[in-house]
């Protein structure tokens, strides 16, 4: 998001930033490591496009995706960090073709796992809030209503801990390129009727969490 991007810019030296296809992109040294950062855009298509473009161009050693998520897991509180053990497209529905919901038909792809080395590093982030490891469900909907029938499906069948709108699509692209990937989200709302207000109010605090995890990964990864 713009706020996270601005925080990265503020911590990057030797930076060169530019705009391509309407995407803000910056290259430079972040916490001593060569990095490229960008604003992905909202939703599965925009985020897949951005990540595909950047991976093809820069061939990164790994990809870190940060942002906010709505909590499904009742233990998760606003401000907590969730690091995705895996992610899945909750709105992919190929049941008419005989595939379970969430699975990309004819691909065998359903749950996209985060890189275990990056996960082990990221989960040690020191943060004022809790750091959870969980399952993130991705779809092109901002979830606001616990009465939705899809809500039960998200909890019971997919066993989701949080919802977002980009994680599994970026994970899909990284899987195709065999690029290690980690998805890190700050809980901004509880995916209920208060979600739109919580989401807006909470954005500035997200920046601190995202930067803390990015710093933790860049300090401790060997590349
Ligand atoms: N990202 C943050 N909150 C969300 C929600 N409630 N639904 C989908 N994506 C989100």
PDB file of C-alpha atoms and ligand atoms in Angstrom:
ATOM      1  CA  UNK A   1       0.000   0.000   0.000  1.00  0.00           C
ATOM      2  CA  UNK A   2       1.045   3.629  -0.490  1.00  0.00           C
ATOM      3  CA  UNK A   3       1.855   4.084   3.213  1.00  0.00           C
ATOM      4  CA  UNK A   4       4.114   1.014   3.251  1.00  0.00           C
ATOM      5  CA  UNK A   5       5.758   2.100   0.028  1.00  0.00           C
ATOM      6  CA  UNK A   6       6.475   5.570   1.443  1.00  0.00           C
ATOM      7  CA  UNK A   7       8.070   3.971   4.513  1.00  0.00           C
ATOM      8  CA  UNK A   8      10.292   1.827   2.277  1.00  0.00           C
ATOM      9  CA  UNK A   9      11.292   4.948   0.300  1.00  0.00           C
ATOM     10  CA  UNK A  10      12.171   6.679   3.562  1.00  0.00           C
ATOM     11  CA  UNK A  11      14.542   3.857   4.510  1.00  0.00           C
ATOM     12  CA  UNK A  12      16.117   3.228   1.109  1.00  0.00           C
ATOM     13  CA  UNK A  13      19.452   4.677   0.035  1.00  0.00           C
ATOM     14  CA  UNK A  14      20.846   4.970  -3.498  1.00  0.00           C
ATOM     15  CA  UNK A  15      17.310   4.837  -4.747  1.00  0.00           C
ATOM     16  CA  UNK A  16      15.910   5.193  -8.222  1.00  0.00           C
ATOM     17  CA  UNK A  17      12.156   5.360  -8.512  1.00  0.00           C
ATOM     18  CA  UNK A  18       9.992   5.345 -11.561  1.00  0.00           C
ATOM     19  CA  UNK A  19       6.536   4.511 -12.833  1.00  0.00           C
ATOM     20  CA  UNK A  20       5.697   1.767 -15.319  1.00  0.00           C
ATOM     21  CA  UNK A  21       2.152   0.780 -16.374  1.00  0.00           C
ATOM     22  CA  UNK A  22       0.911   3.075 -13.600  1.00  0.00           C
ATOM     23  CA  UNK A  23       2.848   1.054 -10.997  1.00  0.00           C
ATOM     24  CA  UNK A  24       5.164   2.918  -8.593  1.00  0.00           C
ATOM     25  CA  UNK A  25       8.488   1.051  -8.468  1.00  0.00           C
ATOM     26  CA  UNK A  26      11.692   1.808  -6.548  1.00  0.00           C
ATOM     27  CA  UNK A  27      15.083   0.094  -6.621  1.00  0.00           C
ATOM     28  CA  UNK A  28      17.781   0.732  -4.026  1.00  0.00           C
ATOM     29  CA  UNK A  29      19.482  -0.413  -0.842  1.00  0.00           C
ATOM     30  CA  UNK A  30      17.086  -1.276   1.957  1.00  0.00           C
ATOM     31  CA  UNK A  31      18.696  -2.215   5.289  1.00  0.00           C
ATOM     32  CA  UNK A  32      21.897  -2.817   3.321  1.00  0.00           C
ATOM     33  CA  UNK A  33      20.398  -5.172   0.726  1.00  0.00           C
ATOM     34  CA  UNK A  34      19.558  -4.563  -2.935  1.00  0.00           C
ATOM     35  CA  UNK A  35      15.755  -4.448  -3.172  1.00  0.00           C
ATOM     36  CA  UNK A  36      12.971  -3.517  -5.511  1.00  0.00           C
ATOM     37  CA  UNK A  37       9.668  -2.398  -4.007  1.00  0.00           C
ATOM     38  CA  UNK A  38       6.357  -1.660  -5.690  1.00  0.00           C
ATOM     39  CA  UNK A  39       2.703  -1.038  -4.987  1.00  0.00           C
ATOM     40  CA  UNK A  40       0.969  -4.173  -6.248  1.00  0.00           C
ATOM     41  CA  UNK A  41      -2.509  -2.759  -6.870  1.00  0.00           C
ATOM     42  CA  UNK A  42      -5.665  -4.207  -5.337  1.00  0.00           C
ATOM     43  CA  UNK A  43      -7.000  -7.653  -6.192  1.00  0.00           C
ATOM     44  CA  UNK A  44      -5.744 -10.821  -7.785  1.00  0.00           C
ATOM     45  CA  UNK A  45      -5.305  -9.563 -11.353  1.00  0.00           C
ATOM     46  CA  UNK A  46      -3.430  -6.353 -10.483  1.00  0.00           C
ATOM     47  CA  UNK A  47      -1.152  -8.092  -7.984  1.00  0.00           C
ATOM     48  CA  UNK A  48      -0.426 -10.989 -10.355  1.00  0.00           C
ATOM     49  CA  UNK A  49       0.412  -8.536 -13.129  1.00  0.00           C
ATOM     50  CA  UNK A  50       2.769  -6.505 -10.929  1.00  0.00           C
ATOM     51  CA  UNK A  51       4.560  -9.513  -9.493  1.00  0.00           C
ATOM     52  CA  UNK A  52       4.903 -11.226 -12.868  1.00  0.00           C
ATOM     53  CA  UNK A  53       6.333  -8.067 -14.417  1.00  0.00           C
ATOM     54  CA  UNK A  54       8.833  -7.498 -11.592  1.00  0.00           C
ATOM     55  CA  UNK A  55       9.982 -11.110 -11.283  1.00  0.00           C
ATOM     56  CA  UNK A  56      10.587 -11.366 -15.037  1.00  0.00           C
ATOM     57  CA  UNK A  57      12.496  -8.078 -15.006  1.00  0.00           C
ATOM     58  CA  UNK A  58      14.589  -8.457 -11.824  1.00  0.00           C
ATOM     59  CA  UNK A  59      14.709 -12.224 -11.121  1.00  0.00           C
ATOM     60  CA  UNK A  60      14.708 -11.644  -7.358  1.00  0.00           C
ATOM     61  CA  UNK A  61      16.137 -14.114  -4.846  1.00  0.00           C
ATOM     62  CA  UNK A  62      12.848 -13.946  -2.968  1.00  0.00           C
ATOM     63  CA  UNK A  63       9.592 -12.000  -2.791  1.00  0.00           C
ATOM     64  CA  UNK A  64       8.057 -10.508   0.363  1.00  0.00           C
ATOM     65  CA  UNK A  65       4.452  -9.358   0.130  1.00  0.00           C
ATOM     66  CA  UNK A  66       3.104  -7.143   2.913  1.00  0.00           C
ATOM     67  CA  UNK A  67      -0.196  -5.439   3.608  1.00  0.00           C
ATOM     68  CA  UNK A  68      -3.338  -5.885   5.665  1.00  0.00           C
ATOM     69  CA  UNK A  69      -5.802  -8.719   6.194  1.00  0.00           C
ATOM     70  CA  UNK A  70      -9.146  -9.272   7.869  1.00  0.00           C
ATOM     71  CA  UNK A  71      -9.164 -11.824  10.701  1.00  0.00           C
ATOM     72  CA  UNK A  72     -11.274 -14.977  10.531  1.00  0.00           C
ATOM     73  CA  UNK A  73      -9.551 -16.679  13.450  1.00  0.00           C
ATOM     74  CA  UNK A  74     -11.169 -15.354  16.660  1.00  0.00           C
ATOM     75  CA  UNK A  75      -7.812 -15.398  18.446  1.00  0.00           C
ATOM     76  CA  UNK A  76      -6.360 -12.826  16.044  1.00  0.00           C
ATOM     77  CA  UNK A  77      -6.578  -9.219  17.207  1.00  0.00           C
ATOM     78  CA  UNK A  78      -6.329  -5.988  15.253  1.00  0.00           C
ATOM     79  CA  UNK A  79      -2.652  -5.057  15.047  1.00  0.00           C
ATOM     80  CA  UNK A  80      -1.388  -8.660  15.133  1.00  0.00           C
ATOM     81  CA  UNK A  81       0.826  -9.962  12.350  1.00  0.00           C
ATOM     82  CA  UNK A  82      -0.133 -13.084  10.407  1.00  0.00           C
ATOM     83  CA  UNK A  83       2.561 -14.784   8.386  1.00  0.00           C
ATOM     84  CA  UNK A  84       0.983 -17.120   5.868  1.00  0.00           C
ATOM     85  CA  UNK A  85       1.966 -20.745   6.221  1.00  0.00           C
ATOM     86  CA  UNK A  86      -0.011 -21.035   3.008  1.00  0.00           C
ATOM     87  CA  UNK A  87      -2.632 -19.228   0.955  1.00  0.00           C
ATOM     88  CA  UNK A  88      -5.506 -20.223  -1.330  1.00  0.00           C
ATOM     89  CA  UNK A  89      -7.914 -18.466  -3.706  1.00  0.00           C
ATOM     90  CA  UNK A  90     -11.207 -18.759  -1.819  1.00  0.00           C
ATOM     91  CA  UNK A  91     -13.229 -17.503  -4.792  1.00  0.00           C
ATOM     92  CA  UNK A  92     -11.852 -20.069  -7.245  1.00  0.00           C
ATOM     93  CA  UNK A  93     -14.778 -22.440  -7.782  1.00  0.00           C
ATOM     94  CA  UNK A  94     -14.353 -25.290 -10.272  1.00  0.00           C
ATOM     95  CA  UNK A  95     -16.893 -27.588  -8.609  1.00  0.00           C
ATOM     96  CA  UNK A  96     -18.872 -27.733 -11.850  1.00  0.00           C
ATOM     97  CA  UNK A  97     -15.839 -29.432 -13.381  1.00  0.00           C
ATOM     98  CA  UNK A  98     -15.368 -31.740 -10.394  1.00  0.00           C
ATOM     99  CA  UNK A  99     -12.617 -29.803  -8.619  1.00  0.00           C
ATOM    100  CA  UNK A 100     -12.723 -28.747  -4.967  1.00  0.00           C
ATOM    101  CA  UNK A 101     -13.280 -25.056  -4.313  1.00  0.00           C
ATOM    102  CA  UNK A 102      -9.996 -23.176  -4.108  1.00  0.00           C
ATOM    103  CA  UNK A 103      -8.210 -25.474  -6.557  1.00  0.00           C
ATOM    104  CA  UNK A 104      -7.135 -24.042  -9.899  1.00  0.00           C
ATOM    105  CA  UNK A 105      -8.744 -26.562 -12.300  1.00  0.00           C
ATOM    106  CA  UNK A 106      -6.399 -28.922 -14.155  1.00  0.00           C
ATOM    107  CA  UNK A 107      -3.326 -27.607 -12.335  1.00  0.00           C
ATOM    108  CA  UNK A 108      -3.298 -29.530  -9.050  1.00  0.00           C
ATOM    109  CA  UNK A 109      -2.669 -26.164  -7.363  1.00  0.00           C
ATOM    110  CA  UNK A 110      -4.803 -25.269  -4.349  1.00  0.00           C
ATOM    111  CA  UNK A 111      -2.738 -24.271  -1.295  1.00  0.00           C
ATOM    112  CA  UNK A 112       0.414 -22.231  -1.941  1.00  0.00           C
ATOM    113  CA  UNK A 113       3.007 -22.637   0.805  1.00  0.00           C
ATOM    114  CA  UNK A 114       5.343 -19.872   1.909  1.00  0.00           C
ATOM    115  CA  UNK A 115       9.085 -20.553   1.839  1.00  0.00           C
ATOM    116  CA  UNK A 116      10.003 -22.330   5.086  1.00  0.00           C
ATOM    117  CA  UNK A 117      13.371 -20.593   5.511  1.00  0.00           C
ATOM    118  CA  UNK A 118      11.812 -17.137   5.144  1.00  0.00           C
ATOM    119  CA  UNK A 119       8.980 -18.205   7.441  1.00  0.00           C
ATOM    120  CA  UNK A 120      11.374 -19.300  10.185  1.00  0.00           C
ATOM    121  CA  UNK A 121      13.134 -15.925   9.989  1.00  0.00           C
ATOM    122  CA  UNK A 122       9.979 -13.808   9.783  1.00  0.00           C
ATOM    123  CA  UNK A 123       8.238 -15.464  12.721  1.00  0.00           C
ATOM    124  CA  UNK A 124      11.012 -14.213  15.040  1.00  0.00           C
ATOM    125  CA  UNK A 125      10.089 -10.564  14.344  1.00  0.00           C
ATOM    126  CA  UNK A 126       9.915  -8.613  17.571  1.00  0.00           C
ATOM    127  CA  UNK A 127       6.589  -6.811  17.613  1.00  0.00           C
ATOM    128  CA  UNK A 128       4.361  -5.182  20.215  1.00  0.00           C
ATOM    129  CA  UNK A 129       1.531  -7.417  18.946  1.00  0.00           C
ATOM    130  CA  UNK A 130       1.274 -11.191  18.437  1.00  0.00           C
ATOM    131  CA  UNK A 131       2.861 -12.878  15.438  1.00  0.00           C
ATOM    132  CA  UNK A 132       0.747 -15.796  14.144  1.00  0.00           C
ATOM    133  CA  UNK A 133       1.442 -18.397  11.489  1.00  0.00           C
ATOM    134  CA  UNK A 134      -1.774 -19.127   9.615  1.00  0.00           C
ATOM    135  CA  UNK A 135      -3.677 -19.718   6.418  1.00  0.00           C
ATOM    136  CA  UNK A 136      -4.617 -16.681   4.321  1.00  0.00           C
ATOM    137  CA  UNK A 137      -7.613 -16.876   1.985  1.00  0.00           C
ATOM    138  CA  UNK A 138      -7.453 -14.617  -1.063  1.00  0.00           C
ATOM    139  CA  UNK A 139     -10.336 -13.360  -3.195  1.00  0.00           C
ATOM    140  CA  UNK A 140     -11.573 -10.346  -5.104  1.00  0.00           C
ATOM    141  CA  UNK A 141     -13.942  -9.327  -2.316  1.00  0.00           C
ATOM    142  CA  UNK A 142     -13.487  -7.161   0.739  1.00  0.00           C
ATOM    143  CA  UNK A 143     -15.233  -9.335   3.341  1.00  0.00           C
ATOM    144  CA  UNK A 144     -17.510  -7.420   5.708  1.00  0.00           C
ATOM    145  CA  UNK A 145     -20.339  -9.717   6.682  1.00  0.00           C
ATOM    146  CA  UNK A 146     -20.098 -12.713   8.957  1.00  0.00           C
ATOM    147  CA  UNK A 147     -23.552 -13.921   7.828  1.00  0.00           C
ATOM    148  CA  UNK A 148     -22.329 -14.605   4.315  1.00  0.00           C
ATOM    149  CA  UNK A 149     -22.676 -18.259   3.369  1.00  0.00           C
ATOM    150  CA  UNK A 150     -19.132 -18.139   2.072  1.00  0.00           C
ATOM    151  CA  UNK A 151     -18.010 -17.332   5.594  1.00  0.00           C
ATOM    152  CA  UNK A 152     -18.788 -20.855   6.824  1.00  0.00           C
ATOM    153  CA  UNK A 153     -17.029 -22.298   3.814  1.00  0.00           C
ATOM    154  CA  UNK A 154     -13.973 -20.169   4.577  1.00  0.00           C
ATOM    155  CA  UNK A 155     -13.838 -21.381   8.153  1.00  0.00           C
ATOM    156  CA  UNK A 156     -15.016 -24.989   7.891  1.00  0.00           C
ATOM    157  CA  UNK A 157     -13.750 -26.172   4.536  1.00  0.00           C
ATOM    158  CA  UNK A 158     -10.749 -23.964   3.875  1.00  0.00           C
ATOM    159  CA  UNK A 159      -9.860 -23.510   7.555  1.00  0.00           C
ATOM    160  CA  UNK A 160      -8.794 -19.915   6.942  1.00  0.00           C
ATOM    161  CA  UNK A 161      -7.276 -17.686   9.587  1.00  0.00           C
ATOM    162  CA  UNK A 162      -7.394 -14.411   7.635  1.00  0.00           C
ATOM    163  CA  UNK A 163      -8.650 -12.939   4.352  1.00  0.00           C
ATOM    164  CA  UNK A 164      -6.899 -10.709   1.870  1.00  0.00           C
ATOM    165  CA  UNK A 165      -7.211  -9.780  -1.812  1.00  0.00           C
ATOM    166  CA  UNK A 166      -3.739 -10.526  -3.256  1.00  0.00           C
ATOM    167  CA  UNK A 167      -1.715 -13.116  -1.341  1.00  0.00           C
ATOM    168  CA  UNK A 168      -2.540 -16.331  -3.210  1.00  0.00           C
ATOM    169  CA  UNK A 169      -2.329 -14.672  -6.633  1.00  0.00           C
ATOM    170  CA  UNK A 170       1.221 -13.427  -5.952  1.00  0.00           C
ATOM    171  CA  UNK A 171       2.024 -16.853  -4.472  1.00  0.00           C
ATOM    172  CA  UNK A 172       0.795 -18.437  -7.713  1.00  0.00           C
ATOM    173  CA  UNK A 173       3.158 -16.292  -9.800  1.00  0.00           C
ATOM    174  CA  UNK A 174       6.095 -17.046  -7.465  1.00  0.00           C
ATOM    175  CA  UNK A 175       5.323 -20.752  -7.699  1.00  0.00           C
ATOM    176  CA  UNK A 176       5.444 -20.554 -11.506  1.00  0.00           C
ATOM    177  CA  UNK A 177       8.845 -18.809 -11.364  1.00  0.00           C
ATOM    178  CA  UNK A 178      10.075 -21.047  -8.504  1.00  0.00           C
ATOM    179  CA  UNK A 179      10.839 -17.865  -6.570  1.00  0.00           C
ATOM    180  CA  UNK A 180      10.742 -18.232  -2.754  1.00  0.00           C
ATOM    181  CA  UNK A 181       7.825 -16.243  -1.399  1.00  0.00           C
ATOM    182  CA  UNK A 182       6.505 -15.067   1.922  1.00  0.00           C
ATOM    183  CA  UNK A 183       3.197 -13.378   2.683  1.00  0.00           C
ATOM    184  CA  UNK A 184       3.021 -11.123   5.741  1.00  0.00           C
ATOM    185  CA  UNK A 185      -0.159  -9.352   6.780  1.00  0.00           C
ATOM    186  CA  UNK A 186      -1.191  -7.080   9.627  1.00  0.00           C
ATOM    187  CA  UNK A 187      -4.718  -7.668  10.900  1.00  0.00           C
ATOM    188  CA  UNK A 188      -6.631  -4.444  10.179  1.00  0.00           C
ATOM    189  CA  UNK A 189     -10.185  -5.657  10.881  1.00  0.00           C
ATOM    190  CA  UNK A 190     -12.224  -8.707  11.779  1.00  0.00           C
ATOM    191  CA  UNK A 191     -13.896  -9.120   8.374  1.00  0.00           C
ATOM    192  CA  UNK A 192     -17.228  -8.012   9.852  1.00  0.00           C
ATOM    193  CA  UNK A 193     -19.475  -4.960   9.520  1.00  0.00           C
ATOM    194  CA  UNK A 194     -16.908  -2.727  11.241  1.00  0.00           C
ATOM    195  CA  UNK A 195     -14.236  -3.745   8.726  1.00  0.00           C
ATOM    196  CA  UNK A 196     -14.372  -0.687   6.412  1.00  0.00           C
ATOM    197  CA  UNK A 197     -13.850   1.767   9.313  1.00  0.00           C
ATOM    198  CA  UNK A 198     -11.225  -0.376  11.052  1.00  0.00           C
ATOM    199  CA  UNK A 199      -9.369  -0.733   7.774  1.00  0.00           C
ATOM    200  CA  UNK A 200      -9.070   3.031   7.209  1.00  0.00           C
ATOM    201  CA  UNK A 201      -8.243   3.901  10.810  1.00  0.00           C
ATOM    202  CA  UNK A 202      -5.579   1.325  11.156  1.00  0.00           C
ATOM    203  CA  UNK A 203      -3.481   1.887   8.030  1.00  0.00           C
ATOM    204  CA  UNK A 204      -0.701   4.020   9.601  1.00  0.00           C
ATOM    205  CA  UNK A 205       0.106   1.373  12.209  1.00  0.00           C
ATOM    206  CA  UNK A 206       0.475  -1.285   9.535  1.00  0.00           C
ATOM    207  CA  UNK A 207       3.555   0.466   8.231  1.00  0.00           C
ATOM    208  CA  UNK A 208       5.519  -0.193  11.442  1.00  0.00           C
ATOM    209  CA  UNK A 209       4.700  -3.905  11.370  1.00  0.00           C
ATOM    210  CA  UNK A 210       5.536  -4.332   7.697  1.00  0.00           C
ATOM    211  CA  UNK A 211       8.843  -2.531   8.054  1.00  0.00           C
ATOM    212  CA  UNK A 212       9.751  -4.583  11.149  1.00  0.00           C
ATOM    213  CA  UNK A 213       9.199  -7.859   9.289  1.00  0.00           C
ATOM    214  CA  UNK A 214      11.030  -6.662   6.176  1.00  0.00           C
ATOM    215  CA  UNK A 215      13.983  -5.550   8.324  1.00  0.00           C
ATOM    216  CA  UNK A 216      13.993  -8.872  10.164  1.00  0.00           C
ATOM    217  CA  UNK A 217      14.079 -10.781   6.868  1.00  0.00           C
ATOM    218  CA  UNK A 218      16.723  -8.587   5.231  1.00  0.00           C
ATOM    219  CA  UNK A 219      19.008  -8.679   8.280  1.00  0.00           C
ATOM    220  CA  UNK A 220      18.784 -12.441   8.635  1.00  0.00           C
ATOM    221  CA  UNK A 221      18.598 -13.770   5.073  1.00  0.00           C
ATOM    222  CA  UNK A 222      21.951 -14.795   3.682  1.00  0.00           C
ATOM    223  CA  UNK A 223      21.532 -13.381   0.198  1.00  0.00           C
TER     224      UNK A 223
HETATM  225  N1  LIG B   1      -7.857  -6.872   3.733  1.00  0.00           N
HETATM  226  C1  LIG B   1      -8.029  -6.275   4.931  1.00  0.00           C
HETATM  227  N2  LIG B   1      -9.244  -6.534   5.415  1.00  0.00           N
HETATM  228  C2  LIG B   1      -9.885  -7.308   4.504  1.00  0.00           C
HETATM  229  C3  LIG B   1     -11.172  -7.870   4.446  1.00  0.00           C
HETATM  230  N3  LIG B   1     -12.058  -7.685   5.426  1.00  0.00           N
HETATM  231  N4  LIG B   1     -11.495  -8.612   3.356  1.00  0.00           N
HETATM  232  C4  LIG B   1     -10.585  -8.780   2.360  1.00  0.00           C
HETATM  233  N5  LIG B   1      -9.362  -8.253   2.362  1.00  0.00           N
HETATM  234  C5  LIG B   1      -9.004  -7.520   3.438  1.00  0.00           C
END
